[in-house]
Structure formats: C-alpha cells, structure tokens
Coordinates of C-alpha atoms in Angstrom, one line a residue:
M1 CA -0.1 0.0 -0.1
R2 CA 1.4 3.4 -1.2
K3 CA 2.3 5.7 1.9
G4 CA 2.9 8.9 0.5
M5 CA 0.3 11.6 -0.6
S6 CA 0.5 15.0 -2.0
H7 CA 1.4 17.6 0.3
S8 CA -2.0 19.8 -0.3
A9 CA -3.8 16.5 0.9
R10 CA -1.7 16.2 3.6
S11 CA -1.9 19.8 4.7
A12 CA -5.7 19.7 4.5
M13 CA -5.7 16.9 7.0
F14 CA -3.8 19.3 9.5
A15 CA -5.5 22.4 8.7
P16 CA -6.9 24.5 11.7
L17 CA -10.3 23.1 13.0
G18 CA -13.3 25.0 12.6
Q19 CA -14.5 24.8 16.4
V20 CA -11.4 25.5 18.7
G21 CA -11.0 23.7 22.1
R22 CA -12.3 20.4 21.0
A23 CA -10.5 17.4 21.9
E24 CA -13.0 15.2 19.9
A25 CA -12.1 17.1 16.8
V26 CA -8.5 16.8 17.3
A27 CA -8.9 13.0 18.0
A28 CA -11.1 12.2 15.1
R29 CA -8.8 14.1 12.6
L30 CA -5.8 12.1 13.8
V31 CA -7.7 9.0 13.5
D32 CA -8.4 9.9 9.9
A33 CA -4.9 10.7 9.1
I34 CA -3.9 7.3 10.3
T35 CA -6.7 5.3 8.6
L36 CA -6.1 7.1 5.4
G37 CA -2.3 6.3 5.6
L38 CA -1.3 10.1 5.8
L39 CA 0.4 8.8 9.1
A40 CA 2.1 5.6 8.5
D41 CA 2.8 2.9 11.2
E42 CA 5.8 3.7 13.7
E43 CA 5.7 7.6 12.3
Q44 CA 6.6 10.1 15.1
L45 CA 4.0 12.5 15.7
P46 CA 5.0 16.2 16.1
S47 CA 5.2 17.6 19.6
E48 CA 2.1 18.7 21.4
A49 CA 3.1 22.1 20.9
D50 CA 3.6 21.6 17.1
L51 CA 0.2 19.9 16.7
A52 CA -1.6 22.7 18.9
A53 CA -0.3 25.2 16.5
Q54 CA -1.2 23.2 13.4
F55 CA -5.0 22.5 14.5
G56 CA -5.1 26.0 16.2
V57 CA -6.1 24.8 19.6
S58 CA -4.4 24.5 23.2
T59 CA -1.9 22.2 24.1
V60 CA -4.4 20.8 26.8
T61 CA -6.7 19.7 24.0
V62 CA -4.2 17.9 22.0
R63 CA -2.8 16.1 25.2
E64 CA -6.7 15.0 25.8
A65 CA -6.8 14.0 22.1
L66 CA -3.7 11.8 22.2
V67 CA -4.9 10.2 25.5
A68 CA -8.0 8.9 23.4
L69 CA -5.9 7.8 20.9
R70 CA -3.9 6.0 23.2
Q71 CA -6.9 4.2 24.6
Q72 CA -7.9 3.0 21.1
G73 CA -4.2 1.6 20.6
L74 CA -3.5 4.0 17.6
V75 CA -0.6 5.9 19.4
E76 CA 1.7 5.1 22.0
T77 CA 4.3 7.3 24.0
R78 CA 7.6 6.3 24.3
R79 CA 10.2 7.8 26.8
G80 CA 13.7 9.0 26.8
R81 CA 15.7 11.2 24.3
S82 CA 14.3 9.4 21.3
G83 CA 10.8 9.3 22.8
G84 CA 7.7 10.9 21.9
S85 CA 4.1 9.8 20.5
F86 CA 4.3 7.1 17.6
V87 CA 1.4 5.8 15.6
R88 CA 0.3 2.5 15.8
A89 CA -1.6 1.9 12.3
P90 CA -4.0 -1.1 12.7
A91 CA -3.5 -3.5 9.6
N92 CA -7.2 -5.0 10.1
P93 CA -9.6 -3.5 12.4
P94 CA -12.4 -5.7 13.9
S95 CA -14.4 -7.0 11.1
D96 CA -17.9 -6.2 12.7
A97 CA -16.7 -2.4 13.3
W98 CA -18.0 -0.9 10.2
R99 CA -21.1 -2.9 10.6
E100 CA -22.0 -1.3 13.6
R101 CA -21.0 2.0 12.5
L102 CA -23.1 1.5 9.3
R103 CA -26.3 0.1 11.4
E104 CA -26.5 3.2 13.7
V105 CA -27.1 5.3 10.7
S106 CA -30.4 6.2 9.2
L107 CA -31.2 5.5 5.5
S108 CA -32.4 9.2 5.0
D109 CA -28.8 10.1 6.5
L110 CA -27.2 8.0 4.2
R111 CA -29.0 9.9 1.5
D112 CA -28.1 13.2 2.8
V113 CA -24.6 12.3 3.0
G114 CA -24.4 11.3 -0.5
D115 CA -26.0 14.2 -1.9
H116 CA -23.4 16.4 0.0
Y117 CA -20.6 14.2 -1.4
L118 CA -22.0 14.1 -4.9
A119 CA -21.7 17.9 -5.1
I120 CA -18.4 18.0 -3.7
A121 CA -16.5 15.0 -5.4
G122 CA -18.2 15.9 -8.7
A123 CA -17.3 19.6 -8.7
A124 CA -13.6 18.7 -7.5
A125 CA -13.3 16.1 -10.4
K126 CA -14.3 18.9 -12.9
L127 CA -12.1 21.3 -11.7
A128 CA -9.2 18.8 -11.2
A129 CA -9.4 18.2 -15.4
E130 CA -9.2 21.9 -15.8
R131 CA -6.4 22.5 -13.4
S132 CA -4.2 19.8 -12.4
S133 CA -0.6 19.3 -13.3
P134 CA 1.0 16.4 -14.7
E135 CA 2.4 15.6 -11.4
D136 CA -1.4 15.6 -9.9
V137 CA -2.2 12.9 -12.6
A138 CA 0.8 10.6 -11.7
R139 CA -0.5 10.6 -8.2
L140 CA -3.9 10.1 -9.2
R141 CA -2.6 6.8 -11.2
L142 CA -0.7 5.8 -8.2
A143 CA -3.7 6.0 -6.1
T144 CA -5.7 4.0 -8.6
D145 CA -3.2 1.3 -8.8
D146 CA -3.8 0.9 -5.0
L147 CA -7.2 -0.3 -5.7
R148 CA -6.2 -3.1 -8.2
T149 CA -6.1 -5.8 -5.6
A150 CA -7.0 -4.1 -2.3
Q151 CA -9.3 -5.8 -0.1
G152 CA -10.5 -4.9 3.6
I153 CA -9.2 -1.9 5.3
D154 CA -6.9 -1.5 2.4
F155 CA -9.8 -1.0 0.1
T156 CA -11.3 1.8 2.2
R157 CA -8.0 3.5 2.5
A158 CA -7.3 3.4 -1.4
E159 CA -10.9 4.6 -2.1
R160 CA -10.6 7.4 0.4
Q161 CA -7.1 8.4 -0.6
F162 CA -7.9 8.6 -4.1
H163 CA -10.8 11.1 -3.9
L164 CA -8.6 13.2 -1.4
E165 CA -6.2 13.6 -4.3
V166 CA -8.8 14.4 -6.8
A167 CA -9.6 17.0 -4.4
A168 CA -6.1 18.3 -4.0
A169 CA -5.8 18.2 -7.8
A170 CA -8.6 20.6 -8.1
Q171 CA -6.4 23.3 -6.8
S172 CA -9.2 24.7 -4.5
P173 CA -8.2 24.8 -0.4
R174 CA -12.1 24.9 0.4
L175 CA -12.8 21.9 -1.7
T176 CA -9.7 19.8 -0.3
H177 CA -11.0 20.7 3.4
E178 CA -14.5 20.0 2.6
E179 CA -13.4 16.5 1.5
V180 CA -11.5 16.0 4.5
H181 CA -14.4 17.3 6.5
L182 CA -16.8 14.7 4.7
Q183 CA -14.4 11.8 5.1
S184 CA -14.1 12.7 8.9
E185 CA -17.7 12.5 9.2
R186 CA -20.3 10.0 7.9
G187 CA -19.0 10.5 4.1
G188 CA -16.1 7.7 4.9
L189 CA -19.1 5.2 5.3
L190 CA -19.3 5.3 1.4
W191 CA -15.9 3.4 1.2
L192 CA -16.6 0.6 3.5
P193 CA -15.4 -2.6 2.3
L194 CA -18.5 -3.9 1.4
G195 CA -17.3 -6.8 -0.9
P196 CA -14.9 -7.8 -3.5
H197 CA -15.3 -4.5 -5.5
G198 CA -11.8 -3.8 -6.2
T199 CA -11.5 -4.7 -9.9
Q200 CA -14.6 -2.5 -10.5
A201 CA -13.5 0.3 -8.3
H202 CA -10.1 0.1 -10.0
A203 CA -11.5 0.5 -13.7
E204 CA -13.7 3.5 -12.3
H205 CA -10.9 5.3 -11.0
A206 CA -8.8 4.7 -14.0
A207 CA -11.7 6.1 -16.3
I208 CA -11.8 9.2 -13.9
T209 CA -8.2 9.5 -13.9
A210 CA -8.2 9.4 -17.8
A211 CA -10.8 12.1 -18.3
I212 CA -8.9 14.3 -15.8
D213 CA -5.5 13.8 -17.8
A214 CA -7.8 14.5 -21.1
A215 CA -8.8 17.7 -19.4
D216 CA -12.8 16.8 -20.0
G217 CA -14.1 18.1 -16.9
E218 CA -17.9 17.3 -17.9
L219 CA -16.8 13.5 -18.3
A220 CA -14.6 13.6 -15.1
R221 CA -17.7 14.9 -13.1
K222 CA -20.0 12.3 -14.7
L223 CA -18.0 9.2 -14.0
T224 CA -17.3 10.6 -10.4
E225 CA -21.0 10.9 -9.8
E226 CA -21.7 7.4 -11.3
H227 CA -19.1 6.0 -9.3
I228 CA -20.5 7.7 -6.1
L229 CA -24.0 6.7 -6.8
G230 CA -22.9 3.0 -7.1
A231 CA -21.2 3.2 -3.7
L232 CA -24.4 4.8 -2.4
D233 CA -26.6 1.8 -3.9
R234 CA -24.2 -0.8 -2.5
L235 CA -24.4 1.1 1.0
A236 CA -28.0 1.1 1.2
D237 CA -28.5 -2.6 0.2
V238 CA -26.1 -3.6 2.9
H239 CA -27.8 -1.0 5.4
L240 CA -31.1 -2.6 4.9
D241 CA -29.6 -6.4 5.2
L242 CA -28.0 -5.0 8.5
L243 CA -31.4 -3.8 9.8
A244 CA -33.6 -6.9 8.6
P245 CA -32.8 -9.1 11.8
Y246 CA -34.1 -6.4 14.2
S247 CA -37.1 -5.8 12.0
A248 CA -37.7 -9.4 12.3
D249 CA -37.5 -9.4 16.1
D250 CA -39.8 -6.4 16.5
S251 CA -42.5 -8.3 14.4

C-alpha cells in the first residue's frame, strides 16, 4: 500500500479546526490521518506544541486527544531522548466495527451524505480536469493502482486516498478541506469494505483519471458521480440487510 500523498492533501488533514478547543475533533482528525495512510505505522507525531499550533487549539486539548488515541491503541508514547508519540496503524480493525457503524445511521442520513458528497466530489473532479498538473495526474494513477488488489481496510484507505487526491488536484483549498470534513464524518461510510469491488473500483478510478488527464471536466464529473452513486446503492443494500434481523425481532 502506497504511503505517500500530495503535500496539499496532507496539509488539508492538518488544517486548523473550525471549532477551537475540542479534543474530540482533534482525535477524529488524527484517527482519519492514520486510517487514510497520511500517518504511517511507527511514524512519530509532531510535538504537542506543534500539533496545537497546526490545529489552532491549546496543548491541553491536544494532550486530551492523544490520551483518547492511546486508549484506542492508535498511538503509543515512548520515553527517553528519542521518545515521543508514535503511530500504531491497525492492519485490520475488527471485522464487525464497520457494520456497527453503518447500523447506527439512518437511510435518510446516508442519502443526505451522498447528496453532499456528490456535489463536492463531482465539482472537485471537474476542476481537477481543468487545473491539475502532470504531477497531480501521476499521483492519481498511483492512487488508482492501489485499488487493483485492495481488500478490506486497504480498499477503504485506497478509495478515500483517491478522492482526497482528486480534491487536492482541483487546486481549491476549500474543496480539499470539505473533502477532509466529509471523510472525517459520515462521508467515510461510502468507502466501507462491502465486498469484492476492487476490480470494478479500479476500472472506475482509471476512467476518472483518464478524463482528468484529458482535461474533460464534464466527463470527469459524470464518471465521479456515477462512481459515488454506485457506492451509495451498495451501501443502502447492506444497510437494509443489517437492519433486517432487528425488524424481524420487532415483529
């Protein structure tokens, strides 16, 4: 799995938070940075003071967030001259974790998130076709290759990385930040590992990348929207299947 990402994508993940003083928001942002692969396993985090400056919060808030991450097993603290906080990226989270997360969301919420994601990702793809550099396209091809054989959590990471790279290629800080925000909330549900869709997703990403490389903004938008609608359909089907046992119990 590729570790590196574009500087603008990584910077967006560590941009100042909209609401200052929320340890939960800092923790959520760091969790996403780890699950997206922006922070690699064993990588040392910046100091508490540096993280506080990047996020625009107090060091106390950062300290509370790191405590939460240590409790989740995503960060460990080492003492001594070469000590600090280090990432513990999970290779494979509990297989039922995403099912529980999806079960807690209503179908109307999923549709609402999907509508929002369609607007953001579609616009990002169109602008990426108009503004991307050859280096941006090269990163999109690398991100596309990650999906060729990806399964489980690697599939989720590859999907989320690709769409973050598209947003970064759009050269719009607001769109990139909005993509990060969506992925930090329920937008990440779109890319749950719902089955063996790696080959199909790879082909769809390759087509989106080709449209961006050809500077065909309308095609890039259309293909991106179709890709997301397909993910929404699969998500809705799985959501209904998860709720079926509960409906049977109620009856």
